[in-house]
JSON list of C-alpha atoms and ligand atoms in Angstrom, two decimals:
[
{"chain": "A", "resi": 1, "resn": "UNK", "atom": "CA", "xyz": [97.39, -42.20, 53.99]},
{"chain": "A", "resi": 2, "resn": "UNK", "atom": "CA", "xyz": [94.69, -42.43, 51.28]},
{"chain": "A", "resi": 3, "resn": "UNK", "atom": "CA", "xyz": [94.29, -45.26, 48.94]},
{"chain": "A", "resi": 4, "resn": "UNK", "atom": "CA", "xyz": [94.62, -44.14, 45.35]},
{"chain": "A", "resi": 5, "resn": "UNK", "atom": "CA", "xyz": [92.82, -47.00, 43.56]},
{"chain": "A", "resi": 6, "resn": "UNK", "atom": "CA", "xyz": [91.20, -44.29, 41.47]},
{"chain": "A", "resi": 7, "resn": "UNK", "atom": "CA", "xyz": [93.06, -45.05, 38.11]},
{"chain": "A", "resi": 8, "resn": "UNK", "atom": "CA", "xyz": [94.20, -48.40, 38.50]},
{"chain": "A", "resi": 9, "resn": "UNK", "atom": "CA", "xyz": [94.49, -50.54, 35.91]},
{"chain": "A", "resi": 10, "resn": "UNK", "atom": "CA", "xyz": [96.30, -53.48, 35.65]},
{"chain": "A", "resi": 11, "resn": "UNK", "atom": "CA", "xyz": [98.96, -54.66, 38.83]},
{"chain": "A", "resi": 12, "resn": "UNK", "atom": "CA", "xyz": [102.31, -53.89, 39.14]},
{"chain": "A", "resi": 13, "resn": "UNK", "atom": "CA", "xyz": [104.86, -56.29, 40.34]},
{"chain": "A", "resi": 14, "resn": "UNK", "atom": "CA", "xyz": [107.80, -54.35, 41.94]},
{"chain": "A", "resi": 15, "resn": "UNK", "atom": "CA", "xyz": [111.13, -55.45, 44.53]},
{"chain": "A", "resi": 16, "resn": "UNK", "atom": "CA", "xyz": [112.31, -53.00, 46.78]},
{"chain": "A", "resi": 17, "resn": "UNK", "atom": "CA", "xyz": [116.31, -53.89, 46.88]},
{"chain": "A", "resi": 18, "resn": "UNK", "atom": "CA", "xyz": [118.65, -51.95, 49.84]},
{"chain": "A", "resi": 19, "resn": "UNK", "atom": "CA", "xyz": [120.30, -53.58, 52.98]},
{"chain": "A", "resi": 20, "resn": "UNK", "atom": "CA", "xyz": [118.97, -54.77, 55.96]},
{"chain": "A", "resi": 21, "resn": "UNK", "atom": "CA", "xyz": [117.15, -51.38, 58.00]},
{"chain": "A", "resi": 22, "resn": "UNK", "atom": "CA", "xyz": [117.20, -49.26, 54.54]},
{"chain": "A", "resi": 23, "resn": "UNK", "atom": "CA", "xyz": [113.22, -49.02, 55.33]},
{"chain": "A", "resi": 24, "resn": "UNK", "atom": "CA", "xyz": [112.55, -51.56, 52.70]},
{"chain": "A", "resi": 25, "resn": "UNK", "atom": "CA", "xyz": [109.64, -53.28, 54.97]},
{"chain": "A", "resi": 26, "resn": "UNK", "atom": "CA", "xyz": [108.10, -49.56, 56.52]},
{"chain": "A", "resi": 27, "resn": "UNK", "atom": "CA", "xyz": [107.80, -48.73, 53.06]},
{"chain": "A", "resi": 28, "resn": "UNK", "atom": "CA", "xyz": [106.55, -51.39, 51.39]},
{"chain": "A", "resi": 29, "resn": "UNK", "atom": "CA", "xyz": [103.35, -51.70, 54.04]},
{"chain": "A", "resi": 30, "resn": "UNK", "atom": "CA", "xyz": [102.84, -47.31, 52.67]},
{"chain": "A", "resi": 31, "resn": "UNK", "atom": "CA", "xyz": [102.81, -48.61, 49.12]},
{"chain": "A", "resi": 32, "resn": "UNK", "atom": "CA", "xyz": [100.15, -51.46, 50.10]},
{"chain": "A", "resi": 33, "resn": "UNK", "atom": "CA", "xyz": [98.07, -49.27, 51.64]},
{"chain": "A", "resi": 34, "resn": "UNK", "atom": "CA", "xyz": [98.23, -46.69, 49.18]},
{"chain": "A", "resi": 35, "resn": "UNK", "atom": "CA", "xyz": [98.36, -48.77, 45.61]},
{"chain": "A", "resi": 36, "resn": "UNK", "atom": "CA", "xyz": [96.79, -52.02, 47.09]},
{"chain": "A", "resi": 37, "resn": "UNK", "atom": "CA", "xyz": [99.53, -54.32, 46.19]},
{"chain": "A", "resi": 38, "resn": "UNK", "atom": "CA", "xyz": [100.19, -57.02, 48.21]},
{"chain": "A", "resi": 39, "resn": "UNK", "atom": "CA", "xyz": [103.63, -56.76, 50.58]},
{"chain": "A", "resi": 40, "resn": "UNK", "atom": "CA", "xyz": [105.81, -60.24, 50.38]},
{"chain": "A", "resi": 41, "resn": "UNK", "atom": "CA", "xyz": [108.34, -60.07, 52.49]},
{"chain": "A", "resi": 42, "resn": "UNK", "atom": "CA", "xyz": [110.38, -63.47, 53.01]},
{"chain": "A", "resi": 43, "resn": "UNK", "atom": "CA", "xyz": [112.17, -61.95, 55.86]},
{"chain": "A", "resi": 44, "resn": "UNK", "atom": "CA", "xyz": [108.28, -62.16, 57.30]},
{"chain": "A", "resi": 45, "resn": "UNK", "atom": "CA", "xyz": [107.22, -65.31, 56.09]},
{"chain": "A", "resi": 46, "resn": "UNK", "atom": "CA", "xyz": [110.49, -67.32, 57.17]},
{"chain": "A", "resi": 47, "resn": "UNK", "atom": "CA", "xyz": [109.85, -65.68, 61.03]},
{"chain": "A", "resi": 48, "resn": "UNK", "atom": "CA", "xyz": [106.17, -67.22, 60.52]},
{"chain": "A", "resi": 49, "resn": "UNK", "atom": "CA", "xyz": [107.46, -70.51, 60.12]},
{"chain": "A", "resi": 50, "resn": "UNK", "atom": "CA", "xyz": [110.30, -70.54, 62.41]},
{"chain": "A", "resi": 51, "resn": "UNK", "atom": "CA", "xyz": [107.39, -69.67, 64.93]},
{"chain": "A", "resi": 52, "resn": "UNK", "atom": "CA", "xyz": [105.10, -72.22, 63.22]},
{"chain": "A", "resi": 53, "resn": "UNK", "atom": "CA", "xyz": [107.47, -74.84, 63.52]},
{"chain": "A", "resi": 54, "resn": "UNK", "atom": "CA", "xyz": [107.65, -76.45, 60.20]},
{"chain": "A", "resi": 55, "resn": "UNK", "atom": "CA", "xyz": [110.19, -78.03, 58.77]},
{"chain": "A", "resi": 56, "resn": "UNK", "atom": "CA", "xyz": [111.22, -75.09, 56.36]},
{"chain": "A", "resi": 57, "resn": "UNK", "atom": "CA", "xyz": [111.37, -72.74, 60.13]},
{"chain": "A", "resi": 58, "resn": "UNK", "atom": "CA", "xyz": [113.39, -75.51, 61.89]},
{"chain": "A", "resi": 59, "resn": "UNK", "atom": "CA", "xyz": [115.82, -75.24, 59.05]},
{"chain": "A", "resi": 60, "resn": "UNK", "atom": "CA", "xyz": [116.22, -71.74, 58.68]},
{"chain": "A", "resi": 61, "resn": "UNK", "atom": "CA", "xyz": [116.39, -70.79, 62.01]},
{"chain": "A", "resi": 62, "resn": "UNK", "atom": "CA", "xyz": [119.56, -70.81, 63.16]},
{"chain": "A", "resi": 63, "resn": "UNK", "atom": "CA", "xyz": [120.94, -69.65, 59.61]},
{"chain": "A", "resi": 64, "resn": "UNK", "atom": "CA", "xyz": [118.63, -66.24, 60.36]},
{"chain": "A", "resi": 65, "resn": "UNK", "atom": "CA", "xyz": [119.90, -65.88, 64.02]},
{"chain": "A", "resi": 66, "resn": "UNK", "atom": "CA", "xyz": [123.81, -65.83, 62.94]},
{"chain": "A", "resi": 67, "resn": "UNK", "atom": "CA", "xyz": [122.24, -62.94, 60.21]},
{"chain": "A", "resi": 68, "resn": "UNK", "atom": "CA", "xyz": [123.30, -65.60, 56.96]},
{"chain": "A", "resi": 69, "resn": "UNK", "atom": "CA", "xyz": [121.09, -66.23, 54.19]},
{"chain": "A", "resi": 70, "resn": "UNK", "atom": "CA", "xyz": [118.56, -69.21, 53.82]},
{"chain": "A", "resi": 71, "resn": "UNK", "atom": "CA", "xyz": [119.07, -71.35, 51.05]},
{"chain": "A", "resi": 72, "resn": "UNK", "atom": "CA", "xyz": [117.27, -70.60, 47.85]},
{"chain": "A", "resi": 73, "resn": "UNK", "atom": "CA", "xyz": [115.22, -73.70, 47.55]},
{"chain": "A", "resi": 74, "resn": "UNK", "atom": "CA", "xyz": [113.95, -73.05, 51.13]},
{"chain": "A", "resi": 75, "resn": "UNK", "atom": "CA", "xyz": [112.93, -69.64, 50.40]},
{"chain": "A", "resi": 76, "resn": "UNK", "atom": "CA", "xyz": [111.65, -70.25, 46.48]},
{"chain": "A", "resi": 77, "resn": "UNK", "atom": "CA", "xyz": [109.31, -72.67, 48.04]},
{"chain": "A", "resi": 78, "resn": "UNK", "atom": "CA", "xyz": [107.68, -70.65, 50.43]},
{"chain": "A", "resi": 79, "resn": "UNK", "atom": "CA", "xyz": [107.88, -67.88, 48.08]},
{"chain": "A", "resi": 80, "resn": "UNK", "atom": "CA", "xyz": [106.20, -69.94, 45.08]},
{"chain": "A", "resi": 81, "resn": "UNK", "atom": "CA", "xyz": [103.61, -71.28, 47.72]},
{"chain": "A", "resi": 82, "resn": "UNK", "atom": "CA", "xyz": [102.33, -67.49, 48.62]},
{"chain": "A", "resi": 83, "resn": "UNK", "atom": "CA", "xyz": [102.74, -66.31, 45.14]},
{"chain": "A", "resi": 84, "resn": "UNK", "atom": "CA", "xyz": [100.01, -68.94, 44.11]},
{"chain": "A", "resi": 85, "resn": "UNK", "atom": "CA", "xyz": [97.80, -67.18, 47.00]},
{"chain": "A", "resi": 86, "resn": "UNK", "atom": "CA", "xyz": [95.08, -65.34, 44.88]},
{"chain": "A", "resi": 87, "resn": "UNK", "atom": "CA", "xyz": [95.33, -61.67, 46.62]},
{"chain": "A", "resi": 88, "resn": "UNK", "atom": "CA", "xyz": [98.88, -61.85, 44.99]},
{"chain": "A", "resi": 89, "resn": "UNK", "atom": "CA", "xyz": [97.12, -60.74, 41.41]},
{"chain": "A", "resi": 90, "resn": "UNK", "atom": "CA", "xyz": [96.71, -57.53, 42.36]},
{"chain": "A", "resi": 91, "resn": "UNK", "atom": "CA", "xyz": [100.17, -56.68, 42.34]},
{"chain": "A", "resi": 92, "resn": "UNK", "atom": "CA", "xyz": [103.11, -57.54, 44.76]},
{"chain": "A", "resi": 93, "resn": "UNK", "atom": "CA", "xyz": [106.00, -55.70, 46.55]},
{"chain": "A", "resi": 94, "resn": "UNK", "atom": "CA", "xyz": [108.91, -58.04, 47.06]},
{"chain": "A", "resi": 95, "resn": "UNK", "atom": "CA", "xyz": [110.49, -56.93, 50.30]},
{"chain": "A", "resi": 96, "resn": "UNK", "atom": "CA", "xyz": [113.93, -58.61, 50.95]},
{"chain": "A", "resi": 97, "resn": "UNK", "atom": "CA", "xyz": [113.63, -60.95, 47.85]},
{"chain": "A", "resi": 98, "resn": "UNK", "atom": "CA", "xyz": [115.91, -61.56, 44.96]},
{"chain": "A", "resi": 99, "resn": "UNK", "atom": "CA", "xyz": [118.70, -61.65, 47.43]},
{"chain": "A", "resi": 100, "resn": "UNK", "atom": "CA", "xyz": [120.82, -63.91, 45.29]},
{"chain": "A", "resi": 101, "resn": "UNK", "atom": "CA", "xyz": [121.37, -64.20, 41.40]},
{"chain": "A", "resi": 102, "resn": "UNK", "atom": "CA", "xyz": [119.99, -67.37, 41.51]},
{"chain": "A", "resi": 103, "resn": "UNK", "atom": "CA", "xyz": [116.82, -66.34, 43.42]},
{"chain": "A", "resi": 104, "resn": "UNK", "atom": "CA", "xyz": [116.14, -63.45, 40.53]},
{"chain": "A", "resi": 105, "resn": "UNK", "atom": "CA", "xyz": [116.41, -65.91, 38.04]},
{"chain": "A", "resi": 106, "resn": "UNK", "atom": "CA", "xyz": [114.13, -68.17, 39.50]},
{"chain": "A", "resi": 107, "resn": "UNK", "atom": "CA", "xyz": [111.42, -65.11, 39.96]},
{"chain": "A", "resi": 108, "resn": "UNK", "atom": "CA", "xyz": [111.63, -64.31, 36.29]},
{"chain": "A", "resi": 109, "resn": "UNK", "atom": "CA", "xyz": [110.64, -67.48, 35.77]},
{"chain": "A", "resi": 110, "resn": "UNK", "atom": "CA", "xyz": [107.95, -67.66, 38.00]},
{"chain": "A", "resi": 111, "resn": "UNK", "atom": "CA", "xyz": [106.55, -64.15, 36.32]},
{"chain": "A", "resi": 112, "resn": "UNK", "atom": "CA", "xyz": [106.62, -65.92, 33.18]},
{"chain": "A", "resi": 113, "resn": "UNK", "atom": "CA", "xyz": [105.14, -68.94, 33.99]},
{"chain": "A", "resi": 114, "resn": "UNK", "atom": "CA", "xyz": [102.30, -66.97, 35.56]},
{"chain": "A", "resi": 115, "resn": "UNK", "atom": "CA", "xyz": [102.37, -64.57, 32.45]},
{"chain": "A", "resi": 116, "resn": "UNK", "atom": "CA", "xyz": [103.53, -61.35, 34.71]},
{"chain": "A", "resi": 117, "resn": "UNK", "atom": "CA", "xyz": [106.09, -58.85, 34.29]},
{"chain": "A", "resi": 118, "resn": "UNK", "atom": "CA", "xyz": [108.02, -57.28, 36.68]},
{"chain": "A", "resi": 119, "resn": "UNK", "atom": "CA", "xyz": [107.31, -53.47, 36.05]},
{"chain": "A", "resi": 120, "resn": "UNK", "atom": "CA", "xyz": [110.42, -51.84, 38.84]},
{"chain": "A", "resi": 121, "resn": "UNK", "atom": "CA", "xyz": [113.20, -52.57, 41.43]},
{"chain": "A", "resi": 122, "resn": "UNK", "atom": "CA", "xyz": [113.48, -50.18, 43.48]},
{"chain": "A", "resi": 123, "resn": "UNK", "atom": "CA", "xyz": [116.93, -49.75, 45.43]},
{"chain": "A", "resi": 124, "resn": "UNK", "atom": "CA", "xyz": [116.98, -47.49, 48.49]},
{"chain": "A", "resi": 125, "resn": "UNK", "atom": "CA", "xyz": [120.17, -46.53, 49.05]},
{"chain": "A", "resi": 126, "resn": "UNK", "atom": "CA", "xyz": [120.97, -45.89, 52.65]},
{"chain": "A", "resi": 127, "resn": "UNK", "atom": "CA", "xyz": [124.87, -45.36, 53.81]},
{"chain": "A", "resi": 128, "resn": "UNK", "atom": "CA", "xyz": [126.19, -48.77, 55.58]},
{"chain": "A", "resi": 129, "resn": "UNK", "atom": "CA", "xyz": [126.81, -46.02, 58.82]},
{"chain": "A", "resi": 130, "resn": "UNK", "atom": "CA", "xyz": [123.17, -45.11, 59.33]},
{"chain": "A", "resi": 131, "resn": "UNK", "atom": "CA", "xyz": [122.05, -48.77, 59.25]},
{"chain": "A", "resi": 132, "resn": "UNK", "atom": "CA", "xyz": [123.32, -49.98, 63.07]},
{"chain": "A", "resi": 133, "resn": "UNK", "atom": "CA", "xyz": [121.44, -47.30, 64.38]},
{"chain": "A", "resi": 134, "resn": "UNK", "atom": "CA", "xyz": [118.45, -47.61, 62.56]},
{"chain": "A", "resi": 135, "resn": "UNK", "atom": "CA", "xyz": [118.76, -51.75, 63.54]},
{"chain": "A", "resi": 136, "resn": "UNK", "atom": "CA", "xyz": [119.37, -50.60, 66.98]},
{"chain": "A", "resi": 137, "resn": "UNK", "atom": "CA", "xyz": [116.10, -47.69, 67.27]},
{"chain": "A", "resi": 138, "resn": "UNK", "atom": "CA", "xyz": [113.59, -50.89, 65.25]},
{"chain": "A", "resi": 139, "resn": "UNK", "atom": "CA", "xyz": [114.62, -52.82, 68.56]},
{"chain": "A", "resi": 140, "resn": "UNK", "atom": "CA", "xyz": [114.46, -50.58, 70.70]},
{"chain": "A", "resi": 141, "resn": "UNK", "atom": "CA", "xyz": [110.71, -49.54, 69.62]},
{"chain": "A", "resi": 142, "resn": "UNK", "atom": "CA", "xyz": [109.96, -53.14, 69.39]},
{"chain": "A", "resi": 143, "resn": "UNK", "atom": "CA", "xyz": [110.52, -53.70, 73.09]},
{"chain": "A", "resi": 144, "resn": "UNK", "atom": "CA", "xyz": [109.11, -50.50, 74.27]},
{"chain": "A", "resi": 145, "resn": "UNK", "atom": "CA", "xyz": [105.68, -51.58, 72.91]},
{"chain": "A", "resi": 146, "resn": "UNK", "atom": "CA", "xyz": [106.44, -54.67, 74.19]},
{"chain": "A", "resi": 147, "resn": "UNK", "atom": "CA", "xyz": [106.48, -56.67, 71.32]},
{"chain": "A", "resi": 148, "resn": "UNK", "atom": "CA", "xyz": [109.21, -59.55, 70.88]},
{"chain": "A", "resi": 149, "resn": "UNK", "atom": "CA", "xyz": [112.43, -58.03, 69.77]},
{"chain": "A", "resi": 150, "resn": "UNK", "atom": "CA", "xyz": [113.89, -60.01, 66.51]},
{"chain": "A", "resi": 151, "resn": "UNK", "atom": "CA", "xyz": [116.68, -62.25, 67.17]},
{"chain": "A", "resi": 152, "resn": "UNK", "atom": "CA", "xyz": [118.97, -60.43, 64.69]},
{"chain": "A", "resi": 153, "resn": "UNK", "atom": "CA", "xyz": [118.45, -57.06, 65.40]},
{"chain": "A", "resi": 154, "resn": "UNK", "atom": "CA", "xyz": [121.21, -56.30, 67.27]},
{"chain": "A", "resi": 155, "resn": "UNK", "atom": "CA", "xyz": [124.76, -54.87, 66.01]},
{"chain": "A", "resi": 156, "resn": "UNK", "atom": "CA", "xyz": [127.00, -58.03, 66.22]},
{"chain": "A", "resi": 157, "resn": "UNK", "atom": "CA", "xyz": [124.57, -60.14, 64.04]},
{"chain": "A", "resi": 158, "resn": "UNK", "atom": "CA", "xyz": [123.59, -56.78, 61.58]},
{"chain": "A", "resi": 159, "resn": "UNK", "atom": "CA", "xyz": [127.38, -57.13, 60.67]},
{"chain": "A", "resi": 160, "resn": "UNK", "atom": "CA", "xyz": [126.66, -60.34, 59.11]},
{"chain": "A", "resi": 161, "resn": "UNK", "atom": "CA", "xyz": [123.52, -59.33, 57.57]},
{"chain": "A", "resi": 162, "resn": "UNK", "atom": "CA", "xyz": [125.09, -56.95, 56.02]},
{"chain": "A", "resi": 163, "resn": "UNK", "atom": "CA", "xyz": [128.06, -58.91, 54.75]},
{"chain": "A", "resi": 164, "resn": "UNK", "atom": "CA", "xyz": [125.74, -60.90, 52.83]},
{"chain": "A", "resi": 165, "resn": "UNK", "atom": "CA", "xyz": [123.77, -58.06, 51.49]},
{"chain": "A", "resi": 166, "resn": "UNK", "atom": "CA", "xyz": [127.12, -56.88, 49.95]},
{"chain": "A", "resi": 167, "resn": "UNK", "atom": "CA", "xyz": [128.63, -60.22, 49.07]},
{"chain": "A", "resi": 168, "resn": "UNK", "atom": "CA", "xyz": [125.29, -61.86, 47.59]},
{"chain": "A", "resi": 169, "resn": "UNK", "atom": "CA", "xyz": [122.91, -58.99, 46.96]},
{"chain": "A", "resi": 170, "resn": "UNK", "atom": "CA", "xyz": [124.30, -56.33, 45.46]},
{"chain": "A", "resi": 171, "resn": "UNK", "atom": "CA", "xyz": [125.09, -58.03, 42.82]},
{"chain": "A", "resi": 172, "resn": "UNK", "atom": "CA", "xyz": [121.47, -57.63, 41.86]},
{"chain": "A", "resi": 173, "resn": "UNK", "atom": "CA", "xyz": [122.23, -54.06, 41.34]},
{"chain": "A", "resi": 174, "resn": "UNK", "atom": "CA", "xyz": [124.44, -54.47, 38.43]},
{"chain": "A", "resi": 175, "resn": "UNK", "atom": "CA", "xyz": [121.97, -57.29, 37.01]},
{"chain": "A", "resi": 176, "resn": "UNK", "atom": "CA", "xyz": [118.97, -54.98, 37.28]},
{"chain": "A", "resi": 177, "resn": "UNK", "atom": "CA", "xyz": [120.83, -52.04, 35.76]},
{"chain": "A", "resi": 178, "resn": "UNK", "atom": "CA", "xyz": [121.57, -53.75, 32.76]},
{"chain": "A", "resi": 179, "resn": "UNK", "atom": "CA", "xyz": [117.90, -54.94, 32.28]},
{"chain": "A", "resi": 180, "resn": "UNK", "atom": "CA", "xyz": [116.87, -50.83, 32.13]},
{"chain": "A", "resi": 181, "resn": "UNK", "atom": "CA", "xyz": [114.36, -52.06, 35.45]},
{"chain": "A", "resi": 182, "resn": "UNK", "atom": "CA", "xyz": [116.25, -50.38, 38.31]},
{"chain": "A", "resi": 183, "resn": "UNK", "atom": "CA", "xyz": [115.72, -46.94, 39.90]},
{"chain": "A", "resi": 184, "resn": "UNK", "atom": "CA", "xyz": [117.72, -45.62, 42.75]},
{"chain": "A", "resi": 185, "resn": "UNK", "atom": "CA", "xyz": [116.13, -43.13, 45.30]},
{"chain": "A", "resi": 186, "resn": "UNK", "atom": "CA", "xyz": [118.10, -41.89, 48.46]},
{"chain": "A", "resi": 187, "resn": "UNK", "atom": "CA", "xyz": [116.70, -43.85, 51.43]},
{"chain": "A", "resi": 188, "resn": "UNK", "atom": "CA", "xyz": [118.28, -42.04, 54.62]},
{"chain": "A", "resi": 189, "resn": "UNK", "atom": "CA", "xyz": [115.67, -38.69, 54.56]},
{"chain": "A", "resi": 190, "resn": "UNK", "atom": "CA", "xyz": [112.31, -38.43, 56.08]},
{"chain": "A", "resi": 191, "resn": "UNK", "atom": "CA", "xyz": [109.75, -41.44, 55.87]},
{"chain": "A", "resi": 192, "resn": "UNK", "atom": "CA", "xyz": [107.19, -39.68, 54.01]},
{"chain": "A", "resi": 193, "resn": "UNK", "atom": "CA", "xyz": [109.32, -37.99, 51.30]},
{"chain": "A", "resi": 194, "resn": "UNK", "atom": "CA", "xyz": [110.95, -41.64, 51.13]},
{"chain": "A", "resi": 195, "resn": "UNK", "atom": "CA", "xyz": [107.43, -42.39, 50.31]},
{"chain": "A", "resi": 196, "resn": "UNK", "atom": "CA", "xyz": [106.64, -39.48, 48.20]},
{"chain": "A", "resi": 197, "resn": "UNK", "atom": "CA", "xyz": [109.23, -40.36, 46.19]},
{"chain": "A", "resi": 198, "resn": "UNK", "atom": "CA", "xyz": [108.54, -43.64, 45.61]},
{"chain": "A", "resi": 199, "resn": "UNK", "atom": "CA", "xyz": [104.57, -43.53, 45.07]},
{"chain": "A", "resi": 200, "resn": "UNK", "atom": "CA", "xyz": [105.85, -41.28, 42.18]},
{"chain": "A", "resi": 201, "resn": "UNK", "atom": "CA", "xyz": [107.45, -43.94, 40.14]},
{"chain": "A", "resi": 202, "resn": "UNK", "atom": "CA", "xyz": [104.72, -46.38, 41.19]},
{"chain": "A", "resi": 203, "resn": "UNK", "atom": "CA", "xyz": [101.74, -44.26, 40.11]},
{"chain": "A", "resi": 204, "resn": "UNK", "atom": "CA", "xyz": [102.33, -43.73, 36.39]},
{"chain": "A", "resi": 205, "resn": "UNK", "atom": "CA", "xyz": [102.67, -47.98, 36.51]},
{"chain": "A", "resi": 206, "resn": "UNK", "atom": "CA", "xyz": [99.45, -48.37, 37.78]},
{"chain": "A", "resi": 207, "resn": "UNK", "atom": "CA", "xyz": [97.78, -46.56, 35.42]},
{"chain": "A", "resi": 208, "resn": "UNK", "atom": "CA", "xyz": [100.02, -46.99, 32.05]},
{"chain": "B", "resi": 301, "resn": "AMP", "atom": "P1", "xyz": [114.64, -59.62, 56.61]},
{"chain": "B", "resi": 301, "resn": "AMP", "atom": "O1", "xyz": [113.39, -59.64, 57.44]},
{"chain": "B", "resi": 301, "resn": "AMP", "atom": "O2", "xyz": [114.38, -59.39, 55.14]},
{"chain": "B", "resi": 301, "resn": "AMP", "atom": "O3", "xyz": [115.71, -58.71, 57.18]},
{"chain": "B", "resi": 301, "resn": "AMP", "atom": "O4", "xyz": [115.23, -61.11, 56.69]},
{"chain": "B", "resi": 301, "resn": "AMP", "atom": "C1", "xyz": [115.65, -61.68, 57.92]},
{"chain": "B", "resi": 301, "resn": "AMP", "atom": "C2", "xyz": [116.49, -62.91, 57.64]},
{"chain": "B", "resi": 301, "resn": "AMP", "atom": "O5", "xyz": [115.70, -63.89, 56.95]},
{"chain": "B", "resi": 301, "resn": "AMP", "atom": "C3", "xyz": [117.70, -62.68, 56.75]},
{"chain": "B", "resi": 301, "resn": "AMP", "atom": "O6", "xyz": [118.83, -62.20, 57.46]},
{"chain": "B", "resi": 301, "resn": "AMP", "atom": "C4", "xyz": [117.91, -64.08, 56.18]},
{"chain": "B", "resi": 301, "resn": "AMP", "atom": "O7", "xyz": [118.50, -64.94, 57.13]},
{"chain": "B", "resi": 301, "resn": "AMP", "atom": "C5", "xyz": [116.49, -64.55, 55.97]},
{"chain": "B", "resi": 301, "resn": "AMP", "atom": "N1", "xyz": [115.97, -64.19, 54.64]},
{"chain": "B", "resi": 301, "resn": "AMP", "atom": "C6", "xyz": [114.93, -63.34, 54.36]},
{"chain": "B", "resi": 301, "resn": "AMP", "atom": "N2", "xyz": [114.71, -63.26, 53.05]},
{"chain": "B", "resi": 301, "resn": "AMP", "atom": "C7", "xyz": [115.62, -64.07, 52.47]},
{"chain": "B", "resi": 301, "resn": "AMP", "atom": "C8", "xyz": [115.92, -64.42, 51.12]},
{"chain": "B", "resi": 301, "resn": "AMP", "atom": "N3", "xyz": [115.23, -63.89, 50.10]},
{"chain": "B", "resi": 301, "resn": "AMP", "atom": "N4", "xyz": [116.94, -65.29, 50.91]},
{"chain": "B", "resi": 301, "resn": "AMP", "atom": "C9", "xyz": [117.64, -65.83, 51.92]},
{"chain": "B", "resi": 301, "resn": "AMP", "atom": "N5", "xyz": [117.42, -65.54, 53.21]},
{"chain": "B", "resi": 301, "resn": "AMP", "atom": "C10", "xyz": [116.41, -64.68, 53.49]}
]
């Protein structure tokens, strides 16, 4: 896909909210290539120190395998630590973060402190029924290139992933909505019109 730096202006800061395997991740790494923002995914980071060993991994680890949620100040603090990386002026895609109230607040505050704005969220809204088999196919690719399958991609631990998405996350929809900063697209069609539709609402932010 080409880059379209051409008319780029100033960055945009943007979350991409949905359950787990609503393609937040595939399409967040199309809208870094394309816009040159800068993916964040704490789903991503956490895996790179569980396999670092740190102290932050060794405590989320087993909180990730049973498909809970890490505790805020875990994930705030590796979030706040990349956020103060300098590639992260350009713009950034937060892929599986808010996922709590408390975690949205704390990114507003961060913005501010750093005088940025967050310019979209982004929910892809994908039917709960799709999701298993979507969770199922990532795993299934995973191993047939024989990379390392994730721990909790599989459909007894997606069940609690997605309990949490619905018990602690999607509250975020409501508290988005009533800010004026959210924007639903459908997220069960084909990948590129998924990403179609959402380089449309990112372009005219780029360049307004
Ligand atoms: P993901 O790669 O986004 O599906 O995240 C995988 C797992 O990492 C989740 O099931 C959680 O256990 C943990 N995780 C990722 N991001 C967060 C977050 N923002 N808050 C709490 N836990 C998280």
């Amino acid at each position: 896909m080409m880059k379209d730096l051409s008319h780029q202006t100033r960055p945009v800061n943007l979350i991409l909210l949905g359950p787990p395997g609503a393609g937040k991740g595939t399409q967040a790494k199309i809208l870094q290539d394309r816009f040159g923002l800068v993916q964040l995914s704490t789903g991503d980071m956490l895996r790179g120190a569980v396999a670092a060993g740190t102290a932050a991994g060794k405590a989320a680890k087993d909180v990730m395998d049973s498909g809970g949620l890490v505790s805020d100040d875990i994930v705030l603090a590796i979030l706040r630590d990349r956020m103060a990386e300098p590639d992260c002026a350009a713009g950034v895609i937060f892929d599986g973060f808010p996922r709590t109230i408390a975690q949205a607040e704390a990114l507003d505050a961060l913005l501010a402190d750093t005088d940025a704005q967050l310019d979209a969220v982004i929910e892809l809204e994908v039917d709960d029924s799709a999701l298993v088999q979507r969770i199922l196919n990532r795993a299934e690719q995973a191993r047939a290139a024989g990379q390392p399958v994730r721990a909790d991609d599989n459909a007894e631990t997606l069940g609690q992933r997605l309990a949490a998405y619905h018990a602690q996350t999607a509250p975020l929809i409501d508290y988005y909505a009533a800010r004026g900063t959210l924007t639903k697209i459908p997220g069960m069609g084909d990948m590129d019109e998924i990403a179609d539709a959402l380089a449309t609402i990112v372009k005219p932010l780029t360049t307004a």
